[in-house]
mmCIF file of C-alpha atoms in Angstrom:
data_model
loop_
_atom_site.group_PDB
_atom_site.id
_atom_site.type_symbol
_atom_site.label_atom_id
_atom_site.label_comp_id
_atom_site.label_asym_id
_atom_site.label_seq_id
_atom_site.Cartn_x
_atom_site.Cartn_y
_atom_site.Cartn_z
ATOM 1 C CA MET O 1 -39.334 -28.753 23.075
ATOM 2 C CA SER O 2 -40.454 -25.170 23.559
ATOM 3 C CA SER O 3 -39.099 -22.696 26.044
ATOM 4 C CA ALA O 4 -40.617 -19.937 28.136
ATOM 5 C CA PHE O 5 -37.476 -17.888 27.444
ATOM 6 C CA PRO O 6 -36.309 -16.128 24.278
ATOM 7 C CA GLU O 7 -34.585 -18.311 21.720
ATOM 8 C CA ILE O 8 -32.018 -17.417 19.098
ATOM 9 C CA TYR O 9 -32.334 -19.342 15.828
ATOM 10 C CA LEU O 10 -29.034 -19.534 13.961
ATOM 11 C CA VAL O 11 -29.058 -20.362 10.247
ATOM 12 C CA ARG O 12 -25.903 -21.080 8.312
ATOM 13 C CA HIS O 13 -26.133 -19.923 4.709
ATOM 14 C CA GLY O 14 -26.761 -22.358 1.868
ATOM 15 C CA GLU O 15 -24.053 -24.112 -0.114
ATOM 16 C CA THR O 16 -21.617 -22.137 -2.291
ATOM 17 C CA GLU O 17 -18.939 -23.444 -4.653
ATOM 18 C CA TRP O 18 -16.329 -22.564 -2.045
ATOM 19 C CA SER O 19 -18.135 -24.195 0.892
ATOM 20 C CA LEU O 20 -18.541 -27.293 -1.292
ATOM 21 C CA SER O 21 -14.817 -27.402 -2.119
ATOM 22 C CA GLY O 22 -13.647 -26.478 1.404
ATOM 23 C CA ARG O 23 -12.182 -23.107 0.467
ATOM 24 C CA HIS O 24 -12.135 -20.567 3.293
ATOM 25 C CA THR O 25 -14.831 -18.014 2.468
ATOM 26 C CA GLY O 26 -14.605 -15.028 4.739
ATOM 27 C CA ARG O 27 -15.218 -11.704 3.066
ATOM 28 C CA SER O 28 -15.470 -12.881 -0.558
ATOM 29 C CA ASP O 29 -19.008 -12.686 -1.895
ATOM 30 C CA ILE O 30 -19.501 -16.112 -3.414
ATOM 31 C CA PRO O 31 -23.075 -16.814 -4.623
ATOM 32 C CA LEU O 32 -25.140 -19.807 -3.575
ATOM 33 C CA THR O 33 -25.107 -22.840 -5.840
ATOM 34 C CA ALA O 34 -28.403 -24.152 -7.258
ATOM 35 C CA ASN O 35 -28.398 -26.709 -4.411
ATOM 36 C CA GLY O 36 -27.712 -23.898 -1.935
ATOM 37 C CA GLU O 37 -30.679 -21.913 -3.252
ATOM 38 C CA ALA O 38 -32.958 -24.969 -3.071
ATOM 39 C CA ALA O 39 -31.900 -25.663 0.517
ATOM 40 C CA ALA O 40 -32.471 -22.000 1.420
ATOM 41 C CA ARG O 41 -36.023 -22.179 0.018
ATOM 42 C CA LYS O 42 -36.689 -25.304 2.114
ATOM 43 C CA LEU O 43 -35.784 -23.312 5.236
ATOM 44 C CA ALA O 44 -39.129 -21.519 4.832
ATOM 45 C CA ASP O 45 -40.985 -24.770 5.550
ATOM 46 C CA ARG O 46 -38.638 -25.666 8.384
ATOM 47 C CA LEU O 47 -39.203 -22.279 10.047
ATOM 48 C CA ALA O 48 -42.940 -22.106 9.271
ATOM 49 C CA GLY O 49 -45.165 -21.290 12.213
ATOM 50 C CA LEU O 50 -42.411 -19.567 14.169
ATOM 51 C CA SER O 51 -42.655 -15.908 15.063
ATOM 52 C CA PHE O 52 -39.538 -13.745 15.278
ATOM 53 C CA SER O 53 -39.268 -10.353 16.932
ATOM 54 C CA ALA O 54 -36.196 -9.597 14.814
ATOM 55 C CA VAL O 55 -34.312 -11.021 11.837
ATOM 56 C CA TRP O 56 -30.596 -10.272 11.548
ATOM 57 C CA SER O 57 -28.235 -11.131 8.704
ATOM 58 C CA SER O 58 -24.564 -11.006 7.973
ATOM 59 C CA PRO O 59 -23.718 -8.526 5.203
ATOM 60 C CA SER O 60 -22.466 -11.348 2.954
ATOM 61 C CA GLU O 61 -24.393 -12.072 -0.224
ATOM 62 C CA ARG O 62 -24.681 -15.773 0.689
ATOM 63 C CA ALA O 63 -26.294 -15.041 4.063
ATOM 64 C CA ARG O 64 -28.605 -12.328 2.698
ATOM 65 C CA LYS O 65 -29.703 -14.545 -0.216
ATOM 66 C CA THR O 66 -30.377 -17.457 2.153
ATOM 67 C CA CYS O 67 -32.425 -15.116 4.338
ATOM 68 C CA THR O 68 -34.414 -13.860 1.337
ATOM 69 C CA LEU O 69 -35.051 -17.312 -0.143
ATOM 70 C CA ALA O 70 -36.189 -18.534 3.291
ATOM 71 C CA GLY O 71 -38.813 -15.766 3.247
ATOM 72 C CA PHE O 72 -37.316 -13.339 5.764
ATOM 73 C CA GLY O 73 -35.441 -10.867 3.568
ATOM 74 C CA SER O 74 -37.920 -8.005 3.753
ATOM 75 C CA GLY O 75 -37.578 -7.580 7.503
ATOM 76 C CA ALA O 76 -33.895 -8.418 7.885
ATOM 77 C CA VAL O 77 -31.477 -6.005 9.504
ATOM 78 C CA ILE O 78 -27.875 -6.262 8.307
ATOM 79 C CA LYS O 79 -25.410 -6.512 11.194
ATOM 80 C CA ASP O 80 -21.748 -6.064 10.251
ATOM 81 C CA ASN O 81 -20.588 -7.996 13.331
ATOM 82 C CA LEU O 82 -22.268 -11.136 11.911
ATOM 83 C CA ALA O 83 -19.699 -11.261 9.073
ATOM 84 C CA GLU O 84 -17.706 -14.463 8.703
ATOM 85 C CA TRP O 85 -14.168 -14.793 10.080
ATOM 86 C CA ASP O 86 -11.734 -12.638 8.111
ATOM 87 C CA TYR O 87 -9.302 -15.243 6.737
ATOM 88 C CA GLY O 88 -6.868 -12.627 5.421
ATOM 89 C CA ALA O 89 -4.057 -14.372 3.525
ATOM 90 C CA TYR O 90 -5.980 -17.673 3.713
ATOM 91 C CA GLU O 91 -9.076 -16.391 1.897
ATOM 92 C CA GLY O 92 -10.069 -18.833 -0.848
ATOM 93 C CA ILE O 93 -7.546 -21.468 0.263
ATOM 94 C CA THR O 94 -8.388 -24.953 1.559
ATOM 95 C CA THR O 95 -7.157 -26.261 4.897
ATOM 96 C CA LYS O 96 -5.202 -28.955 3.031
ATOM 97 C CA ALA O 97 -3.285 -26.303 1.062
ATOM 98 C CA ILE O 98 -2.620 -24.249 4.205
ATOM 99 C CA LEU O 99 -1.296 -27.336 6.013
ATOM 100 C CA ALA O 100 1.098 -28.030 3.138
ATOM 101 C CA ASP O 101 2.785 -24.675 3.873
ATOM 102 C CA ARG O 102 2.115 -24.547 7.598
ATOM 103 C CA PRO O 103 1.982 -28.060 9.122
ATOM 104 C CA GLY O 104 -0.107 -28.324 12.278
ATOM 105 C CA TRP O 105 -2.054 -25.120 11.612
ATOM 106 C CA GLN O 106 -5.492 -24.893 13.264
ATOM 107 C CA LEU O 107 -7.804 -21.981 12.514
ATOM 108 C CA PHE O 108 -9.267 -21.606 15.997
ATOM 109 C CA ARG O 109 -5.854 -21.801 17.698
ATOM 110 C CA ASP O 110 -3.632 -20.002 15.184
ATOM 111 C CA GLY O 111 -5.868 -17.557 13.330
ATOM 112 C CA CYS O 112 -4.992 -16.118 9.936
ATOM 113 C CA PRO O 113 -2.143 -13.872 8.814
ATOM 114 C CA LYS O 114 -3.499 -10.470 7.720
ATOM 115 C CA GLY O 115 -6.887 -11.601 9.039
ATOM 116 C CA GLU O 116 -8.582 -12.356 12.327
ATOM 117 C CA PHE O 117 -7.723 -14.517 15.286
ATOM 118 C CA ALA O 118 -10.297 -16.285 17.467
ATOM 119 C CA ALA O 119 -10.196 -13.444 20.011
ATOM 120 C CA ASP O 120 -11.118 -10.922 17.293
ATOM 121 C CA VAL O 121 -14.082 -13.011 16.192
ATOM 122 C CA GLY O 122 -14.982 -13.527 19.861
ATOM 123 C CA ASP O 123 -15.119 -9.770 20.414
ATOM 124 C CA ARG O 124 -17.589 -9.422 17.524
ATOM 125 C CA ALA O 125 -19.610 -12.367 18.837
ATOM 126 C CA ASP O 126 -19.757 -10.738 22.287
ATOM 127 C CA ALA O 127 -21.118 -7.553 20.722
ATOM 128 C CA VAL O 128 -23.791 -9.580 18.907
ATOM 129 C CA ILE O 129 -24.691 -11.422 22.112
ATOM 130 C CA GLY O 130 -25.055 -8.094 23.913
ATOM 131 C CA GLY O 131 -27.579 -7.029 21.286
ATOM 132 C CA LEU O 132 -29.386 -10.369 21.380
ATOM 133 C CA ARG O 133 -29.821 -10.178 25.143
ATOM 134 C CA GLN O 134 -31.228 -6.634 24.887
ATOM 135 C CA THR O 135 -33.772 -7.568 22.223
ATOM 136 C CA ALA O 136 -36.963 -9.058 23.606
ATOM 137 C CA GLY O 137 -38.367 -12.139 21.933
ATOM 138 C CA THR O 138 -37.116 -14.813 19.605
ATOM 139 C CA ILE O 139 -34.549 -13.736 17.012
ATOM 140 C CA LEU O 140 -33.550 -15.295 13.689
ATOM 141 C CA VAL O 141 -29.895 -14.891 12.647
ATOM 142 C CA PHE O 142 -28.328 -15.712 9.253
ATOM 143 C CA SER O 143 -24.537 -15.973 9.058
ATOM 144 C CA SER O 144 -21.607 -18.296 8.298
ATOM 145 C CA SER O 145 -20.114 -21.375 9.916
ATOM 146 C CA HIS O 146 -17.012 -20.253 11.768
ATOM 147 C CA PHE O 147 -18.598 -17.066 13.068
ATOM 148 C CA LEU O 148 -21.670 -18.954 14.325
ATOM 149 C CA ARG O 149 -19.458 -21.545 15.984
ATOM 150 C CA VAL O 150 -17.628 -18.816 17.907
ATOM 151 C CA LEU O 151 -20.984 -17.196 18.730
ATOM 152 C CA ALA O 152 -22.191 -20.475 20.248
ATOM 153 C CA ALA O 153 -19.039 -20.838 22.334
ATOM 154 C CA ARG O 154 -19.307 -17.284 23.638
ATOM 155 C CA TRP O 155 -23.054 -17.724 24.312
ATOM 156 C CA LEU O 156 -22.074 -20.495 26.712
ATOM 157 C CA GLY O 157 -19.286 -18.423 28.282
ATOM 158 C CA LEU O 158 -16.561 -20.541 26.657
ATOM 159 C CA PRO O 159 -13.431 -19.091 25.049
ATOM 160 C CA PRO O 160 -13.846 -18.319 21.330
ATOM 161 C CA GLU O 161 -11.340 -21.081 20.506
ATOM 162 C CA ASP O 162 -13.907 -23.616 21.732
ATOM 163 C CA GLY O 163 -15.967 -22.840 18.637
ATOM 164 C CA SER O 164 -13.764 -25.535 17.097
ATOM 165 C CA ARG O 165 -15.843 -28.100 18.999
ATOM 166 C CA PHE O 166 -19.027 -27.313 17.050
ATOM 167 C CA VAL O 167 -19.712 -28.258 13.442
ATOM 168 C CA LEU O 168 -22.258 -26.597 11.169
ATOM 169 C CA ASP O 169 -23.516 -27.841 7.828
ATOM 170 C CA THR O 170 -24.830 -25.479 5.166
ATOM 171 C CA ALA O 171 -28.506 -24.509 5.536
ATOM 172 C CA SER O 172 -28.534 -25.917 9.065
ATOM 173 C CA ILE O 173 -30.609 -24.531 11.927
ATOM 174 C CA SER O 174 -29.378 -24.307 15.512
ATOM 175 C CA VAL O 175 -31.094 -22.797 18.537
ATOM 176 C CA LEU O 176 -29.551 -20.988 21.487
ATOM 177 C CA GLY O 177 -31.625 -20.359 24.577
ATOM 178 C CA TYR O 178 -31.805 -20.692 28.329
ATOM 179 C CA GLU O 179 -32.595 -23.422 30.812
ATOM 180 C CA HIS O 180 -33.996 -22.383 34.205
ATOM 181 C CA ASP O 181 -33.604 -18.620 33.872
ATOM 182 C CA LEU O 182 -31.800 -15.947 31.855
ATOM 183 C CA THR O 183 -28.546 -16.601 33.733
ATOM 184 C CA GLU O 184 -28.286 -20.139 32.276
ATOM 185 C CA PRO O 185 -27.565 -19.925 28.540
ATOM 186 C CA VAL O 186 -27.670 -23.276 26.729
ATOM 187 C CA ILE O 187 -27.676 -24.772 23.258
ATOM 188 C CA ARG O 188 -31.194 -26.107 22.781
ATOM 189 C CA ARG O 189 -30.628 -27.669 19.346
ATOM 190 C CA TRP O 190 -27.600 -27.870 17.067
ATOM 191 C CA ASN O 191 -26.863 -28.375 13.359
ATOM 192 C CA GLN O 192 -30.333 -29.570 12.371
ATOM 193 C CA ARG O 193 -30.702 -30.288 8.678
#
């Protein structure tokens, strides 16, 4: 289904050892696994035939490498606001381990000590959305799961905490766009693998 309006293609980076094991990977630069690199290369075929007026990437190594292996590295612009959620004291720790010390904890509701809360990530997502809406044409964005989930929620005008309602697999493609006009933002496709 094509659209007469600009579309925003969101790509979650390929698999890393930490994404595979469920460790929170915010600002740590963890490389892609061999499977993550292979999946990133396959993105080139999945995105073949599409034309993008801009390519944006998170500053993380995993997002930049995914972008490069997908064939878009040479034209990518690094955007600091596309960085993954800053997990602070929970960096590198699994949800299971966090829950052992803090029963009932939920990232999108409770945030991270010495890191970001959903509102902080939402502010960065709003800044990205402002830039997306000022850039004409279809844009390709490479980033990480929790940030992209908040971006999707804010695209729809939902609170950043509602990013918890979206799930993203590694090397997945999602598409944000519009329905009848530019005042009706929608999710056109989500978590396609």
